[in-house]
Short mmCIF file of C-alpha atoms in Angstrom, two decimals:
data_model
loop_
_atom_site.label_atom_id
_atom_site.label_comp_id
_atom_site.label_asym_id
_atom_site.label_seq_id
_atom_site.Cartn_x
_atom_site.Cartn_y
_atom_site.Cartn_z
CA MET A 1 2.03 -29.47 16.97
CA LEU A 2 4.75 -29.83 14.26
CA ASP A 3 4.79 -27.91 11.48
CA ALA A 4 3.38 -30.43 8.81
CA ALA A 5 4.74 -28.45 5.70
CA LEU A 6 8.12 -29.14 7.00
CA TYR A 7 7.15 -32.95 6.82
CA LYS A 8 6.26 -32.78 3.15
CA PRO A 9 8.25 -34.69 0.94
CA ASN A 10 9.02 -31.45 -1.01
CA SER A 11 9.57 -29.52 2.29
CA PHE A 12 12.96 -27.36 1.05
CA LEU A 13 14.54 -28.21 4.36
CA LEU A 14 14.49 -31.58 4.18
CA SER A 15 15.24 -31.71 0.72
CA LYS A 16 18.36 -29.08 1.68
CA ILE A 17 19.11 -32.22 4.27
CA GLU A 18 19.25 -34.75 1.73
CA SER A 19 21.52 -32.96 -0.92
CA LEU A 20 24.31 -32.01 1.87
CA LYS A 21 24.02 -35.66 2.84
CA ALA A 22 24.77 -36.81 -0.77
CA ARG A 23 27.17 -34.34 -1.33
CA THR A 24 28.93 -35.51 2.18
CA GLU A 25 28.73 -39.34 0.81
CA LEU A 26 30.45 -38.22 -2.56
CA LEU A 27 33.23 -37.20 -0.28
CA THR A 28 34.37 -40.92 0.49
CA GLY A 29 36.08 -43.25 -1.68
CA LEU A 30 37.88 -40.86 -4.15
CA ASN A 31 40.08 -43.80 -5.02
CA LYS A 32 36.80 -45.31 -6.97
CA VAL A 33 36.28 -42.08 -8.59
CA VAL A 34 40.04 -41.72 -9.77
CA SER A 35 40.05 -45.16 -11.34
CA THR A 36 43.69 -45.95 -12.79
CA LYS A 37 45.45 -48.63 -14.43
CA VAL A 38 47.05 -50.27 -11.22
CA TYR A 39 50.61 -49.45 -12.84
CA LEU A 40 49.68 -45.84 -12.90
CA ASN A 41 48.16 -45.65 -9.48
CA ILE A 42 49.12 -44.45 -6.49
CA GLU A 43 50.40 -46.59 -3.49
CA PRO A 44 48.01 -48.01 -0.96
CA ALA A 45 50.12 -46.03 1.62
CA GLN A 46 49.47 -42.98 -0.25
CA TRP A 47 45.46 -43.56 -0.81
CA PHE A 48 44.94 -44.82 2.71
CA PRO A 49 45.77 -41.03 4.63
CA ILE A 50 43.76 -39.52 1.35
CA ASN A 51 40.82 -41.18 1.95
CA ASN A 52 41.19 -41.17 5.93
CA GLN A 53 41.28 -37.76 5.43
CA LEU A 54 37.91 -37.20 3.49
CA ASN A 55 36.36 -39.78 5.53
CA THR A 56 36.99 -37.89 8.64
CA VAL A 57 35.50 -35.12 7.34
CA ALA A 58 32.56 -37.06 6.08
CA ASN A 59 31.55 -38.93 9.10
CA LYS A 60 31.71 -35.62 11.38
CA ILE A 61 29.28 -33.96 8.96
CA SER A 62 27.05 -36.85 8.69
CA ARG A 63 26.60 -37.07 12.48
CA GLN A 64 25.81 -33.15 12.24
CA LEU A 65 22.95 -34.17 9.78
CA ASP A 66 21.36 -36.57 11.91
CA THR A 67 21.19 -34.30 14.72
CA CYS A 68 19.36 -31.61 12.45
CA THR A 69 17.17 -34.51 11.45
CA ASP A 70 16.42 -35.97 14.79
CA SER A 71 16.60 -32.96 17.20
CA TYR A 72 15.91 -30.03 15.38
CA LEU A 73 13.27 -31.03 13.26
CA ILE A 74 10.65 -31.89 15.86
CA TYR A 75 10.94 -28.51 17.24
CA ALA A 76 9.52 -27.48 13.70
CA ASP A 77 6.85 -25.10 15.14
CA ASP A 78 8.92 -22.94 17.23
CA GLU A 79 10.83 -20.30 14.74
CA ARG A 80 13.87 -19.87 16.84
CA GLN A 81 14.38 -23.51 16.59
CA LYS A 82 14.13 -23.24 13.06
CA SER A 83 16.49 -20.48 12.61
CA LYS A 84 18.74 -22.74 14.61
CA LEU A 85 18.31 -25.49 11.75
CA ILE A 86 19.04 -22.85 9.03
CA ASN A 87 22.30 -21.73 11.05
CA VAL A 88 23.82 -25.15 11.42
CA LEU A 89 22.85 -26.16 7.69
CA GLY A 90 25.06 -22.85 6.61
CA GLU A 91 27.90 -23.63 8.75
CA ILE A 92 27.58 -27.20 7.16
CA GLU A 93 27.72 -25.80 3.81
CA LEU A 94 30.22 -23.84 4.52
CA GLN A 95 32.59 -27.01 5.95
CA LEU A 96 31.76 -28.91 2.79
CA SER A 97 32.73 -26.18 0.69
CA GLN A 98 36.26 -26.54 2.57
CA ALA A 99 36.22 -30.43 2.43
CA TYR A 100 35.87 -29.88 -1.50
CA ASN A 101 38.54 -27.58 -1.87
CA PHE A 102 40.97 -30.80 -0.61
CA TYR A 103 38.70 -33.18 -2.60
CA ASP A 104 39.07 -31.39 -5.85
CA THR A 105 42.50 -30.58 -5.31
CA TYR A 106 43.69 -34.12 -5.01
CA MET A 107 40.59 -34.94 -8.02
CA ASP A 108 42.65 -32.34 -10.36
CA ILE A 109 46.19 -33.96 -9.53
CA LEU A 110 45.40 -37.67 -9.88
CA THR A 111 42.90 -37.56 -12.73
CA GLN A 112 45.86 -36.58 -14.56
CA ARG A 113 47.01 -40.36 -14.61
CA LEU A 114 44.53 -41.35 -16.80
CA SER A 115 46.40 -39.93 -19.63
CA PRO A 116 47.77 -42.83 -21.30
CA VAL A 117 50.55 -40.42 -22.10
CA LEU A 118 51.24 -38.72 -19.23
CA GLY A 119 50.24 -41.05 -16.51
CA PRO A 120 53.09 -43.51 -16.81
CA LEU A 121 55.42 -40.70 -16.96
CA LEU A 122 54.15 -39.19 -13.91
CA ARG A 123 54.05 -42.65 -12.42
CA GLY A 124 57.84 -42.59 -13.25
CA CYS A 125 58.23 -39.58 -11.92
CA ASP A 126 56.99 -40.94 -8.40
CA GLU A 127 59.64 -43.42 -8.61
CA ILE A 128 62.19 -40.66 -8.33
CA ALA A 129 60.20 -38.74 -5.66
CA ALA A 130 60.46 -41.74 -4.05
CA ASP A 131 64.13 -42.33 -4.28
CA GLY A 132 64.65 -39.32 -2.56
CA LEU A 133 63.50 -40.45 0.25
CA LYS A 134 64.76 -43.77 0.60
CA HIS A 135 66.89 -43.61 3.75
CA GLU A 136 66.55 -44.84 7.42
CA TYR A 137 65.80 -41.60 9.10
CA LEU A 138 62.91 -40.92 6.65
CA THR A 139 60.95 -44.27 5.32
CA SER A 140 59.32 -44.89 8.42
CA VAL A 141 58.20 -41.13 9.18
CA THR A 142 57.10 -39.79 5.72
CA LYS A 143 55.00 -41.08 2.98
CA ASN A 144 56.27 -41.03 -0.60
CA PRO A 145 55.24 -37.94 -2.55
CA ILE A 146 52.81 -37.60 -5.24
CA VAL A 147 53.80 -36.07 -8.56
CA TYR A 148 51.63 -33.78 -10.83
CA CYS A 149 51.97 -31.18 -13.96
CA ASP A 150 51.04 -28.03 -13.42
CA ARG A 151 51.73 -24.39 -14.94
CA GLY A 152 54.61 -22.52 -13.69
CA PHE A 153 58.20 -21.32 -14.16
CA GLY A 154 59.55 -24.43 -11.71
CA ALA A 155 58.82 -26.82 -9.34
CA SER A 156 57.16 -26.59 -6.28
CA ILE A 157 56.01 -28.80 -3.43
CA LEU A 158 53.24 -28.55 -0.90
CA ARG A 159 54.58 -30.72 2.13
CA GLU A 160 53.14 -33.44 4.26
CA GLY A 161 51.62 -31.38 7.09
CA VAL A 162 50.76 -28.01 6.18
CA THR A 163 47.37 -26.33 5.59
CA LEU A 164 45.47 -27.12 2.57
CA ALA A 165 42.17 -25.50 2.39
CA LYS A 166 42.14 -25.52 6.23
CA THR A 167 42.75 -29.29 5.99
CA VAL A 168 46.09 -30.91 7.11
CA ASN A 169 47.94 -32.20 3.91
CA PRO A 170 48.08 -36.03 4.23
CA VAL A 171 50.51 -36.84 1.36
CA ALA A 172 53.20 -34.28 -0.12
CA PHE A 173 52.56 -33.75 -3.64
CA ILE A 174 55.25 -31.62 -6.11
CA ALA A 175 54.63 -29.92 -8.88
CA ILE A 176 56.67 -30.11 -11.65
CA PRO A 177 56.12 -27.95 -15.08
CA TYR A 178 54.27 -29.17 -17.90
CA SER A 179 57.39 -28.12 -20.02
CA ARG A 180 59.86 -30.28 -17.70
CA LEU A 181 58.78 -33.13 -19.96
CA ALA A 182 60.33 -31.76 -22.75
CA GLU A 183 63.65 -31.79 -21.15
CA LYS A 184 63.46 -34.75 -18.95
CA TYR A 185 67.17 -34.83 -18.19
CA ASN A 186 65.99 -31.84 -15.57
CA LEU A 187 63.90 -34.06 -13.77
CA ILE A 188 67.01 -33.73 -10.88
CA SER A 189 64.63 -31.11 -9.49
CA ILE A 190 62.36 -33.40 -7.97
CA TYR A 191 65.09 -34.50 -5.80
CA HIS A 192 65.47 -30.78 -4.72
CA GLU A 193 61.40 -30.26 -3.66
CA VAL A 194 61.81 -33.94 -1.98
CA GLY A 195 64.53 -32.38 -0.19
CA HIS A 196 62.41 -30.01 1.42
CA GLN A 197 60.17 -32.58 3.26
CA ALA A 198 63.21 -34.53 4.10
CA LEU A 199 64.60 -31.62 5.93
CA TYR A 200 61.54 -31.14 7.74
CA LYS A 201 61.23 -34.47 8.74
CA LEU A 202 64.58 -34.36 10.24
CA ASP A 203 64.30 -31.08 11.70
CA LEU A 204 67.41 -29.37 10.37
CA VAL A 205 65.77 -26.45 8.94
CA GLU A 206 66.78 -24.25 11.88
CA PRO A 207 70.48 -25.92 12.41
CA PHE A 208 71.02 -25.43 9.01
CA ARG A 209 70.08 -22.02 9.35
CA GLN A 210 72.44 -21.47 12.32
CA VAL A 211 75.31 -23.43 10.81
CA PHE A 212 75.02 -20.88 7.35
CA SER A 213 75.04 -17.82 9.67
CA LEU A 214 77.85 -19.07 11.70
CA SER A 215 80.08 -20.40 8.67
CA ALA A 216 79.53 -16.62 7.06
CA LYS A 217 80.28 -14.91 10.38
CA ASN A 218 83.71 -17.01 10.99
CA ALA A 219 84.44 -15.87 6.99
CA GLY A 220 83.73 -12.38 8.33
CA ALA A 221 80.44 -11.08 6.88
CA ASN A 222 78.99 -8.77 7.87
CA GLN A 223 75.73 -9.01 9.99
CA LEU A 224 73.36 -8.81 6.80
CA LEU A 225 75.08 -10.84 4.87
CA GLN A 226 74.96 -13.89 7.93
CA ASN A 227 71.40 -13.03 7.45
CA MET A 228 70.93 -13.67 3.98
CA LEU A 229 72.87 -16.90 3.96
CA ALA A 230 70.51 -18.13 6.96
CA ASN A 231 67.66 -17.52 5.13
CA TRP A 232 68.96 -19.25 1.69
CA SER A 233 70.04 -22.16 3.55
CA LYS A 234 66.15 -23.04 3.00
CA GLU A 235 66.85 -23.72 -0.66
CA ILE A 236 70.47 -24.63 -0.77
CA ILE A 237 70.52 -27.39 1.70
CA PRO A 238 67.48 -28.96 -0.81
CA ASP A 239 69.38 -28.48 -3.51
CA PHE A 240 72.49 -30.28 -1.61
CA TRP A 241 69.27 -33.07 -1.51
CA ALA A 242 69.58 -33.26 -5.27
CA PHE A 243 73.12 -33.53 -5.37
CA GLY A 244 73.81 -36.06 -2.73
CA HIS A 245 71.58 -38.05 -5.27
CA THR A 246 72.96 -36.65 -8.67
CA GLY A 247 76.03 -35.50 -8.13
CA MET A 248 77.70 -33.20 -10.57
CA GLY A 249 74.53 -33.88 -12.47
CA GLN A 250 72.91 -31.24 -9.83
CA THR A 251 75.44 -28.79 -11.00
CA SER A 252 74.81 -29.24 -14.54
CA SER A 253 70.95 -29.04 -14.08
CA ILE A 254 70.65 -26.27 -12.17
CA ARG A 255 72.90 -24.31 -14.38
CA ASP A 256 70.49 -25.12 -17.14
CA VAL A 257 67.21 -24.15 -15.36
CA LEU A 258 68.55 -20.68 -13.52
CA LEU A 259 69.53 -19.04 -17.23
CA VAL A 260 67.44 -16.43 -16.23
CA PRO A 261 67.57 -12.45 -17.30
CA GLN A 262 70.40 -10.49 -15.64
CA ALA A 263 68.37 -8.44 -13.45
CA MET A 264 66.98 -11.91 -12.29
CA ALA A 265 70.24 -13.62 -11.53
CA LEU A 266 71.99 -10.76 -9.46
CA SER A 267 68.97 -9.59 -7.54
CA ILE A 268 69.29 -9.28 -3.93
CA SER A 269 66.86 -8.94 -1.13
CA PRO A 270 66.84 -9.28 2.80
CA TYR A 271 63.91 -11.30 2.68
CA GLN A 272 64.42 -13.67 0.06
CA GLN A 273 65.18 -17.36 0.84
CA HIS A 274 65.91 -18.15 -2.59
CA PRO A 275 69.65 -17.13 -3.16
CA PRO A 276 70.34 -14.94 -6.36
CA PRO A 277 70.87 -17.38 -9.09
CA TYR A 278 74.38 -16.43 -9.97
CA LEU A 279 75.15 -17.68 -6.59
CA ARG A 280 73.05 -20.60 -6.54
CA PHE A 281 74.93 -22.17 -9.28
CA LEU A 282 78.15 -21.36 -7.98
CA ILE A 283 77.77 -22.99 -4.96
CA SER A 284 76.92 -26.50 -6.61
CA VAL A 285 80.26 -25.65 -8.40
CA GLU A 286 81.92 -25.48 -5.01
CA TRP A 287 80.80 -28.39 -3.68
CA CYS A 288 82.06 -30.59 -6.56
CA ARG A 289 85.28 -28.76 -5.91
CA PHE A 290 85.50 -29.24 -2.30
CA LEU A 291 84.57 -33.33 -3.02
CA TRP A 292 86.26 -33.72 -6.37
CA GLY A 293 88.97 -30.88 -7.13
CA ARG A 294 89.04 -29.37 -10.65
CA GLY A 295 86.70 -30.40 -13.32
CA ASP A 296 83.86 -30.06 -15.85
CA TRP A 297 82.24 -27.82 -13.77
CA ASP A 298 85.23 -25.20 -13.74
CA GLU A 299 84.76 -24.60 -17.18
CA TRP A 300 80.78 -24.15 -16.77
CA ALA A 301 81.71 -21.57 -13.78
CA GLU A 302 83.92 -19.97 -15.86
CA GLU A 303 81.41 -19.42 -18.86
CA TRP A 304 78.75 -18.52 -16.10
CA GLU A 305 80.37 -15.47 -14.64
CA THR A 306 80.82 -14.26 -18.51
CA PHE A 307 77.08 -14.51 -18.85
CA TYR A 308 76.43 -12.45 -15.65
CA PRO A 309 79.11 -9.76 -15.10
CA VAL A 310 78.72 -8.00 -11.88
CA GLU A 311 81.20 -4.70 -12.53
CA TYR A 312 77.88 -3.34 -14.23
CA LEU A 313 75.72 -3.40 -10.94
CA ASP A 314 75.17 -0.49 -8.24
CA LYS A 315 77.82 -0.40 -5.89
CA ALA A 316 75.59 -1.90 -2.55
CA THR A 317 74.32 -5.09 -4.55
CA LYS A 318 78.30 -5.59 -6.24
CA GLU A 319 79.57 -5.32 -2.91
CA ILE A 320 77.51 -8.05 -1.36
CA ILE A 321 77.35 -9.99 -4.46
CA LEU A 322 80.73 -10.30 -4.60
CA GLN A 323 81.19 -10.77 -0.69
CA ALA A 324 78.99 -13.63 -0.57
CA LYS A 325 80.80 -15.36 -3.39
CA LYS A 326 83.96 -15.02 -1.75
CA ILE A 327 82.78 -17.01 1.14
CA LEU A 328 80.96 -19.73 -0.94
CA PRO A 329 83.60 -22.56 -0.09
CA ASN A 330 83.19 -21.92 3.35
CA ILE A 331 79.43 -22.55 2.92
CA ALA A 332 80.12 -25.33 0.51
CA ARG A 333 82.86 -27.14 3.47
CA ALA A 334 80.27 -26.25 6.21
CA THR A 335 77.55 -28.08 4.02
CA ILE A 336 79.23 -31.21 3.79
CA THR A 337 81.46 -31.42 7.10
CA THR A 338 79.01 -30.48 9.72
CA ARG A 339 77.78 -32.76 12.52
CA PHE A 340 74.69 -32.60 14.04
CA LYS A 341 73.33 -34.27 17.09
CA LYS A 342 69.81 -34.96 15.76
CA LEU A 343 72.20 -36.88 13.37
CA SER A 344 73.58 -39.13 15.91
CA ASN A 345 76.59 -36.82 15.25
CA LYS A 346 76.74 -37.36 11.65
CA THR A 347 76.84 -35.34 8.61
CA ILE A 348 74.06 -34.34 5.70
CA ALA A 349 76.76 -36.64 3.24
CA THR A 350 76.02 -39.97 5.24
CA PHE A 351 72.42 -39.96 3.78
CA PHE A 352 74.01 -40.47 0.10
CA ASP A 353 76.35 -43.32 -1.53
CA MET A 354 79.20 -40.44 -2.24
CA GLU A 355 80.88 -42.44 -4.21
CA SER A 356 78.19 -43.92 -6.65
CA ILE A 357 77.83 -40.05 -7.39
CA SER A 358 81.62 -39.32 -7.94
CA PRO A 359 82.66 -38.22 -11.95
CA GLY A 360 84.74 -41.39 -12.13
CA ASN A 361 81.44 -43.31 -11.62
CA LEU A 362 78.99 -41.05 -14.11
CA LEU A 363 82.02 -41.62 -16.46
CA LYS A 364 81.32 -45.43 -16.62
CA CYS A 365 77.77 -45.24 -17.36
CA LYS A 366 78.33 -44.28 -20.78
CA ASN A 367 78.18 -48.61 -20.47
CA LYS A 368 74.82 -49.55 -20.31
CA ASP A 369 75.10 -52.56 -18.73
CA HIS A 370 76.79 -50.36 -15.62
CA LEU A 371 74.21 -47.89 -15.77
CA LEU A 372 71.31 -49.87 -15.50
CA ASN A 373 73.32 -50.95 -11.93
CA GLN A 374 73.16 -47.68 -10.56
CA SER A 375 70.37 -45.80 -8.16
CA ILE A 376 67.53 -43.63 -9.96
CA GLY A 377 69.58 -40.74 -8.86
CA VAL A 378 72.88 -41.78 -11.01
CA GLN A 379 71.09 -42.69 -14.17
CA LEU A 380 69.25 -39.32 -14.03
CA SER A 381 72.48 -37.80 -13.98
CA ALA A 382 73.76 -39.69 -16.42
CA PHE A 383 71.32 -38.87 -18.65
CA ARG A 384 72.12 -35.03 -17.94
CA LEU A 385 75.78 -35.24 -18.91
CA ILE A 386 74.88 -36.87 -22.02
CA ARG A 387 72.96 -33.72 -22.94
CA ASP A 388 76.01 -32.02 -21.84
CA LYS A 389 78.76 -33.84 -23.48
CA ASN A 390 77.31 -35.53 -26.46
CA ASN A 391 75.71 -34.02 -29.77
CA MET A 392 72.78 -36.40 -29.46
CA PRO A 393 69.47 -34.48 -30.44
CA ILE A 394 67.22 -33.47 -28.03
CA ALA A 395 64.22 -35.43 -29.55
CA LYS A 396 66.58 -38.83 -29.49
CA LEU A 397 67.34 -38.25 -25.65
CA ASN A 398 63.75 -37.54 -24.62
CA ALA A 399 62.76 -40.42 -26.29
CA ILE A 400 65.32 -42.72 -24.20
CA LEU A 401 64.19 -41.16 -21.11
CA ASN A 402 60.36 -41.28 -22.08
CA SER A 403 61.21 -44.96 -22.00
CA TRP A 404 63.32 -45.00 -18.84
CA LEU A 405 60.37 -43.07 -16.98
CA ILE A 406 57.80 -45.84 -18.10
CA ASN A 407 59.87 -48.21 -17.16
CA LEU A 408 60.22 -47.16 -13.91
CA SER A 409 56.83 -46.87 -13.50
CA THR A 410 56.09 -50.74 -14.43
CA GLN A 411 59.05 -51.76 -12.12
CA ASN A 412 57.33 -51.35 -9.05
CA ASN A 413 53.70 -52.66 -9.84
CA TYR A 414 51.83 -51.83 -6.56
CA ASN A 415 49.12 -54.52 -5.39
CA HIS A 416 46.32 -51.93 -5.56
CA ASN A 417 42.96 -53.65 -4.09
#
């Protein structure tokens, strides 16, 4: 005979199953909860994998709950079966908790777009990120990232395909510090984060490690420095991805972003994939020199070296810094000229319109009509250089960039159903 108490309307176990079902159903349709205006919303191609991920989890849990009600409850007079039921419900509780970690993350990210001030700016940042992936090798194999604001010092990315709350992340999202919106001319860092996604999709992370290590070896570097440069390639090549879209604007921007205390700027670790800021800026200078010879970047580099005098370093650190600095031209050349089988024997530079990022073309961007006919990256670079070369107050430049970002957000009004 079945346990009658188990089947009373106020039965604890039935109530628990009912609440688990309600929470499972809430996992579906996140796009209906985060209801934003069309021009603020993310693309349907981004919504689909997010909802699909949540629906998959919800369907799995729903089937488990159906099994609980259909199978275990008919054995309510069996204490062992009841114990199994409790274990299953406990496991479902943990699964739901993990699913809501994923759900809550996207909820926190996407509800920022409900802000009438922040929403249009983030949508414009989405356009910058999408511009960073507009390449024939990439458009069919990756989805455009979602940009949001977060606390912290610098930008970061959680790539598509990595684990998020024990769930595969279906769409990359890029965090930028809130403070970056007070200096929008430094949003060039979005291209760096997109570069991380692109390099993994292109399977070029390990090949560039090998290129940098071999280049350092051929330039006479010892094994320690070869290993360091191999590690640093993981950040240097995303820097070049940003450089490929913005040219010397990236050089100027990274100089601004990396102005840190001397102890940080000259810090060396054999395990760190971020190169010391002192060297990281100088490698961008070397890209400019390799492509265009002398220019403003030479003055920037000369000033940079006065900010961070290496003669006061301890002997071991000084030796590594000076050795690395000496071979930076070799690394710059290898970055731009190495051909890869994975790219049909092409260089990474072929991904970019190198003529459009030339100093000559950027100079022409002083003309508004010329500026508006350029790519997003070139336009952003031009704004960065205005900050360097003009005496325009930062508030005025930010107001111009504010309108520019909002205009980007409205240029592509996706048809959301």
